[in-house]
C-alpha angles and dihedrals in degrees: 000000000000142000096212120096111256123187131193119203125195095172101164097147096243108086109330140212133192113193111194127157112234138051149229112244109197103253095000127093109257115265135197117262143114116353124277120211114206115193134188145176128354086225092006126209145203111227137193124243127186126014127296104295104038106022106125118209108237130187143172120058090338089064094048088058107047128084093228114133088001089126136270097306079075098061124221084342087063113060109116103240090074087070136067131169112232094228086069089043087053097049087042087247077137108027102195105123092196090066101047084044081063096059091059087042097050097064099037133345129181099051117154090211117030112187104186119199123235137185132235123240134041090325081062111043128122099278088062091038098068079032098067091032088051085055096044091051088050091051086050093242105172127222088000115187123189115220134188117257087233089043092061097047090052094058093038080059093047087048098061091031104255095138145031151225108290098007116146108220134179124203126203115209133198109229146182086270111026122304136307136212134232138185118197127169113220105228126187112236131174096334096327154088114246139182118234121201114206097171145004125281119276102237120213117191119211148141093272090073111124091239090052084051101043081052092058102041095054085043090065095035086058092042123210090313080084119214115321130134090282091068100030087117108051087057090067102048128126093226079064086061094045105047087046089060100039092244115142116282128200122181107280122198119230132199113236130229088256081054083251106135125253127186120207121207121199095154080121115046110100107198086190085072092058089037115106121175131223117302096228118043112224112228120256099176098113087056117096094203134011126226123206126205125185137145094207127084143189112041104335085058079050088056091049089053098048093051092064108095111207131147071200132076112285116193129191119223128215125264082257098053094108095047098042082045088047093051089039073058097047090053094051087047089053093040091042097244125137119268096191147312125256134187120230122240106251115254119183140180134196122250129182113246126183080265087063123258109351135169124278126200113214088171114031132234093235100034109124118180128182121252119271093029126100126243118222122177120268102217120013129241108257111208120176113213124202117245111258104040133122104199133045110215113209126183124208140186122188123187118240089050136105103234136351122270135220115227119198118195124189114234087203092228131027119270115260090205145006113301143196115206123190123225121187140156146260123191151148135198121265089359115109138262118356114260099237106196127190124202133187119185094181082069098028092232139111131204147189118254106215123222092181098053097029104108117253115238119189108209123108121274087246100047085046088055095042078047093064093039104128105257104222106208110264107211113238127265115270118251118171112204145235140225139169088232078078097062098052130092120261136200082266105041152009117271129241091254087060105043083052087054100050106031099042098089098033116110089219098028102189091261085183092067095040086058103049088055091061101045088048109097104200106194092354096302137099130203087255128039120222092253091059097251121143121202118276093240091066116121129241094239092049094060099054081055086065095035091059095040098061088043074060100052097044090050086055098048087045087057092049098049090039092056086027086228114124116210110256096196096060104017112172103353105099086045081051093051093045093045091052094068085069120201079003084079110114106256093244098067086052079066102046074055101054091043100051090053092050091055094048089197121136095215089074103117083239094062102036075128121048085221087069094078089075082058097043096055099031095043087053091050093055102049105029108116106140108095093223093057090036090056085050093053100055100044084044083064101038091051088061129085102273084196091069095038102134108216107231086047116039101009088047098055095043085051091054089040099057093028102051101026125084087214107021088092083048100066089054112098117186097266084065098034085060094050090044089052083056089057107051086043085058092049094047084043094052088062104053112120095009126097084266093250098155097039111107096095100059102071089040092066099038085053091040092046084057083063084068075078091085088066100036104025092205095039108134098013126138120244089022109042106045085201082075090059095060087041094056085049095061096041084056089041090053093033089053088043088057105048096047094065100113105199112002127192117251104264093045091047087051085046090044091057103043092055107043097064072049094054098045092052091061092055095054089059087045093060092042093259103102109162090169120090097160084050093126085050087060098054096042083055106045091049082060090260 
């Protein structure tokens, strides 16, 4: 027991209660005894009483009672803004926090502990939360404590012994829009039973929600007329309120707009016969007893009831369940027991971890506090912010909203240096927004992070954190280029114009000479560019030469491979000439490739010479440009034994493929990255100590592996992938290998000093700091092309 005054709300709007525990005698000072229940409305109001200046707002019984706002019959009282309905004043319809403070102060004042019932749902969130606390502070409510509807219950039910420790019970409460449903475990603390809330109330919408029935009800109290100034004043009849709720109605008279009087007769309305309950029963069957909240009676409470499907007890609780529960609440705040236990919604952050951006829960998923206390992080949110910036950019997702928020906090003055700022939470149940709070020691200052101005985004939590993901520099594709200088004659050879011009008509053209004019690179540039492109200055009729002389040279390979009898006299060449237009081959002889290397055999006309594998692999890599031959090469590769890769072959033709292709890096997964770092380790390893004559593809495929970075964004870089690391040993090891060469002869020190600033630019991408996007080029250049 206590001697302080102690009140229980439960304004709702609907039909409200207020619980307190003492009592006014006539002529004597109040004085603390039984509990006194104090009801108003159905569908209370606030109204207005006196003139403009001195006019004070009053709620609870004494509203219900008064003209005021009740329409023009009633003169200057009864002009309808006087009067506001406490439903608009709790969804801020009507923002003035005086007046909903009236409705509170119109049914008990003075109270020393002031527990206030809400909702769950939308009706409840954060936003009406601070509203109705906002409201309670201006009508001067001390030590005021917002509770959960099913909460309440719940204790009201603890409180007459309907249920018992460790009991799960649901409770099924009529709302604004149908009915939701609630689970809380009863658990024994400090002496008492007390509810825990894991989760949010399951809401089912449905026709038995008080505003359905309010709708209904009007609707039959204006007739079929419909509402017009003529029935104005039917539409605000208390009969209206009653029959909504199934509460007894007698015919009630009711003063016109033209001050003649009206009565309204509803006796006969029954709103059971328009409430339909939720479609899709939840399942109780986990509860070992069911709870069930309305503020409605008769027939239409009986329907409720009905629609609560349980194999377990279900008991319905009186109309003045939530306020009984809210002043049982009142007396556990002023004696220092707990009232409940509620979980937190989950807000989380991102951090950067040495994985890249991940979540962060501020407020985690399993925390549960008792009501009253304050939540604090447990661990703060480190965030590490670059030297030089003004701002700190935060990005936040609570729960129960609809999509994540950027905050963005001014710093005052730029960093100097690089800075760590901590961001954790404050927060209490029932009681509004998390206070989300920033420090940062390096400056000496903290600072408040902002829901409400932080800018919605509305992509998901996970495309926000892959957004952040450091984007490691992919080198560009290899394209070797093209010019007409190529084409031209030169103190050493023909040109390409002149050996058109002389093989085209020949029956056997020198297909040896052809191709070694279209493998020379004179000034960097061939007469055909990788990609199968010919400068633009070419003629017309020029290019019908070439056009006829690699239908030539396909009609000779297709004789080869159909007598399986390869030309002697010519071998490979024509198969060379064809392979040096690059992409410009035509697609089939990617094929006669790809199928000579499946069959392995060296009986193949191609391979007649186990030199022609250079030539086979190279030679694919050079002209594959079809995706679908493209995905069969690569799996053709990877399905070999990598171990036994040989480095001008295999290794060669991967290094084309994902150096030179848009979606070559694409088809690698990481199974077959891993095993291609091994092998690139292999081929730098195999040079150590040589004069690095078979080099040149090593650092190919390790620059064409970073390209897997279209498809994974941090592949291959230090500090997140581990493969990196093995990458950056064998680029010190060769680095170290190379600069300790004394005196080297002439070819190995020009080799020495193509493929350092190479090597270092590896490096670079392998750290995250690529500045090279030519870098392929490079490579490509310094091997002689």
């Amino acid at each position: 027991m206590t001697n302080r005054k102690l009140c229980g709300f439960d304004i709702n709007g609907w039909r409200d209660f207020t619980a307190r525990n003492w009592r006014a005698v006539p002529g004597e000072e109040e004085e603390i005894g039984p509990t006194t229940i104090v009801p108003s409305g159905p569908l209370s109001s606030v109204v207005r009483s006196g003139d403009e200046k001195t006019g004070i707002w009053i709620g609870g019984p004494q509203a219900d009672l008064a003209p005021h706002g009740l329409g023009g019959g009633w003169g200057e009282v009864g002009r309808q803004e006087r009067r506001v309905t406490v439903r608009a004043l709790l969804e801020k319809k009507e923002a003035d926090l005086d007046r909903l403070a009236s409705a509170f102060k119109g049914s008990a004042q003075g109270a020393a502990y002031n527990v206030v019932s809400i909702d769950e749902g939308q009706s409840g969130g954060e936003e009406a939360q601070e509203h109705l606390l906002a409201a309670l502070a201006k009508g001067k409510f001390r030590n005021t404590t917002l509770v959960w509807r099913p909460v309440l219950a719940a204790l009201h039910a603890i409180e007459e012994g309907l249920v018992a420790e460790g009991q799960r019970v649901g409770i099924v409460c009529h709302g604004t829009a149908g009915l939701s449903v609630q689970k809380l475990l009863m658990r024994a603390a400090r002496g008492v039973l007390a509810p825990e809330r894991r989760e949010a109330a399951l809401q089912l919408p449905c026709a038995l929600g008080y505003e359905h029935l309010v709708r209904h009800a009007r609707e039959a109290a204006i007739g079929e007329a419909g509402f017009s100034a003529r029935t104005a004043h039917r539409a605000v009849a208390r009969s209206v309120a009653r029959a909504a709720l199934g509460l007894t109605c007698r015919p009630e008279v009711l003063r016109m707009q033209n001050s003649d009087w009206d009565t309204l007769d509803l006796s006969s309305f029954d709103v059971a016969e328009v409430a339909d309950g939720p479609q899709s029963a939840h399942d109780l069957s986990d509860c070992d007893v069911v709870l069930v909240e309305t503020l409605a009676e008769g027939r239409l409470k009986a329907r409720i009831g009905a629609s609560v499907k349980s194999r377990n007890p279900v008991i319905d609780l009186p109309a003045t369940a939530a306020a009984s529960g809210a002043l049982i609440a009142a007396g556990r705040a002023a004696r220092g027991e707990p009232i409940y236990f509620d979980f937190l919604p989950r807000l989380s952050t991102i951090v950067f971890a040495a994985t890249g951006p991940t979540n962060f829960d501020l407020v985690r998923p399993d925390e549960t506090l008792e009501a009253g206390r304050t939540y604090r992080s447990p661990e703060p949110a480190s965030l590490a912010i670059p030297a030089g910036q003004k701002a700190v950019s935060v990005y936040l997702r609570k729960e129960a909203a609809e999509h994540p928020r950027k905050a963005t906090v001014s710093l005052g003055e730029p960093l100097k240096d690089q800075s760590r700022v901590a961001l954790w939470v404050e927060q209490k149940p029932a009681a509004g927004r998390a206070r989300i709070f920033m420090e940062a020691r390096d400056l000496g200052r903290n600072f408040t992070v902002d829901w409400e101005e932080a800018q919605e985004d509305a992509r998901t939590w996970s495309e926000i954190v892959d957004s952040l993901t450091p984007r490691a520099s992919i080198p560009n594709r290899l394209v070797l280029p093209c010019a007409g200088q190529a084409w031209e004659e030169s103190n050493r050879a023909p040109g390409l114009f002149d050996l058109l011009g002389q093989e085209v008509d020949l029956d056997r053209p020198d297909w040896n000479a052809l191709a070694a004019k279209l493998a020379m690179r004179p000034a960097g540039r061939y007469c055909i560019s990788s990609d199968g492109d010919l400068p633009p200055e070419i003629r017309q009729a020029d290019i019908e030469r070439l056009d006829r002389l690699t239908g030539k040279a396909i009609e000779t390979n297709r004789r080869r491979l159909r007598r399986n009898n390869p030309d002697e006299a010519a071998g490979n060449d024509a198969l060379k000439f064809l392979t040096w237009q690059f992409r410009r081959c035509p697609a089939e002889v990617a094929d006669w490739l790809i199928d000579c290397i499946q069959k392995g055999s060296r009986t193949h006309p191609f391979t007649r010479h186990h030199a022609s594998w250079k030539l086979i692999f190279q030679g694919l890599g050079r002209i594959i440009g079809d995706e679908a031959q493209e995905e069969r090469a690569v799996a053709l590769l990877l399905s070999s034994r990598i171990e036994d890769w040989v480095w001008e072959r295999e290794s060669a033709c991967m290094a084309f493929l994902l150096s030179r292709s848009a979606t070559a890096p694409l088809l690698l997964d990481r199974h077959s990255v891993e095993r291609l770092v091994q092998r690139t380790i292999a081929d730098f390893r195999m040079n150590l100590g040589t004069k690095y004559t078979r080099f040149h593809y090593a650092p190919f495929l390790m620059a064409g592996l970073l390209r897997w970075r279209l498809k994974e964004p941090v592949a291959l870089v230090a500090g997140i992938d581990p493969l990196a690391a093995d990458l950056l040993s064998i680029l010190d090891e060769t680095e170290k290998d190379l600069e300790g060469v004394g005196d080297p002869e002439p070819k190995l020190e020009r080799r020495r000093d193509k493929y350092l600033p190479i090597l270092s630019d590896l490096k670079s991408e392998l750290v995250g700091e690529g500045a090279n996007p030519d870098l392929l080029l490079d490579i490509y250049s310094a091997g002689g092309g």
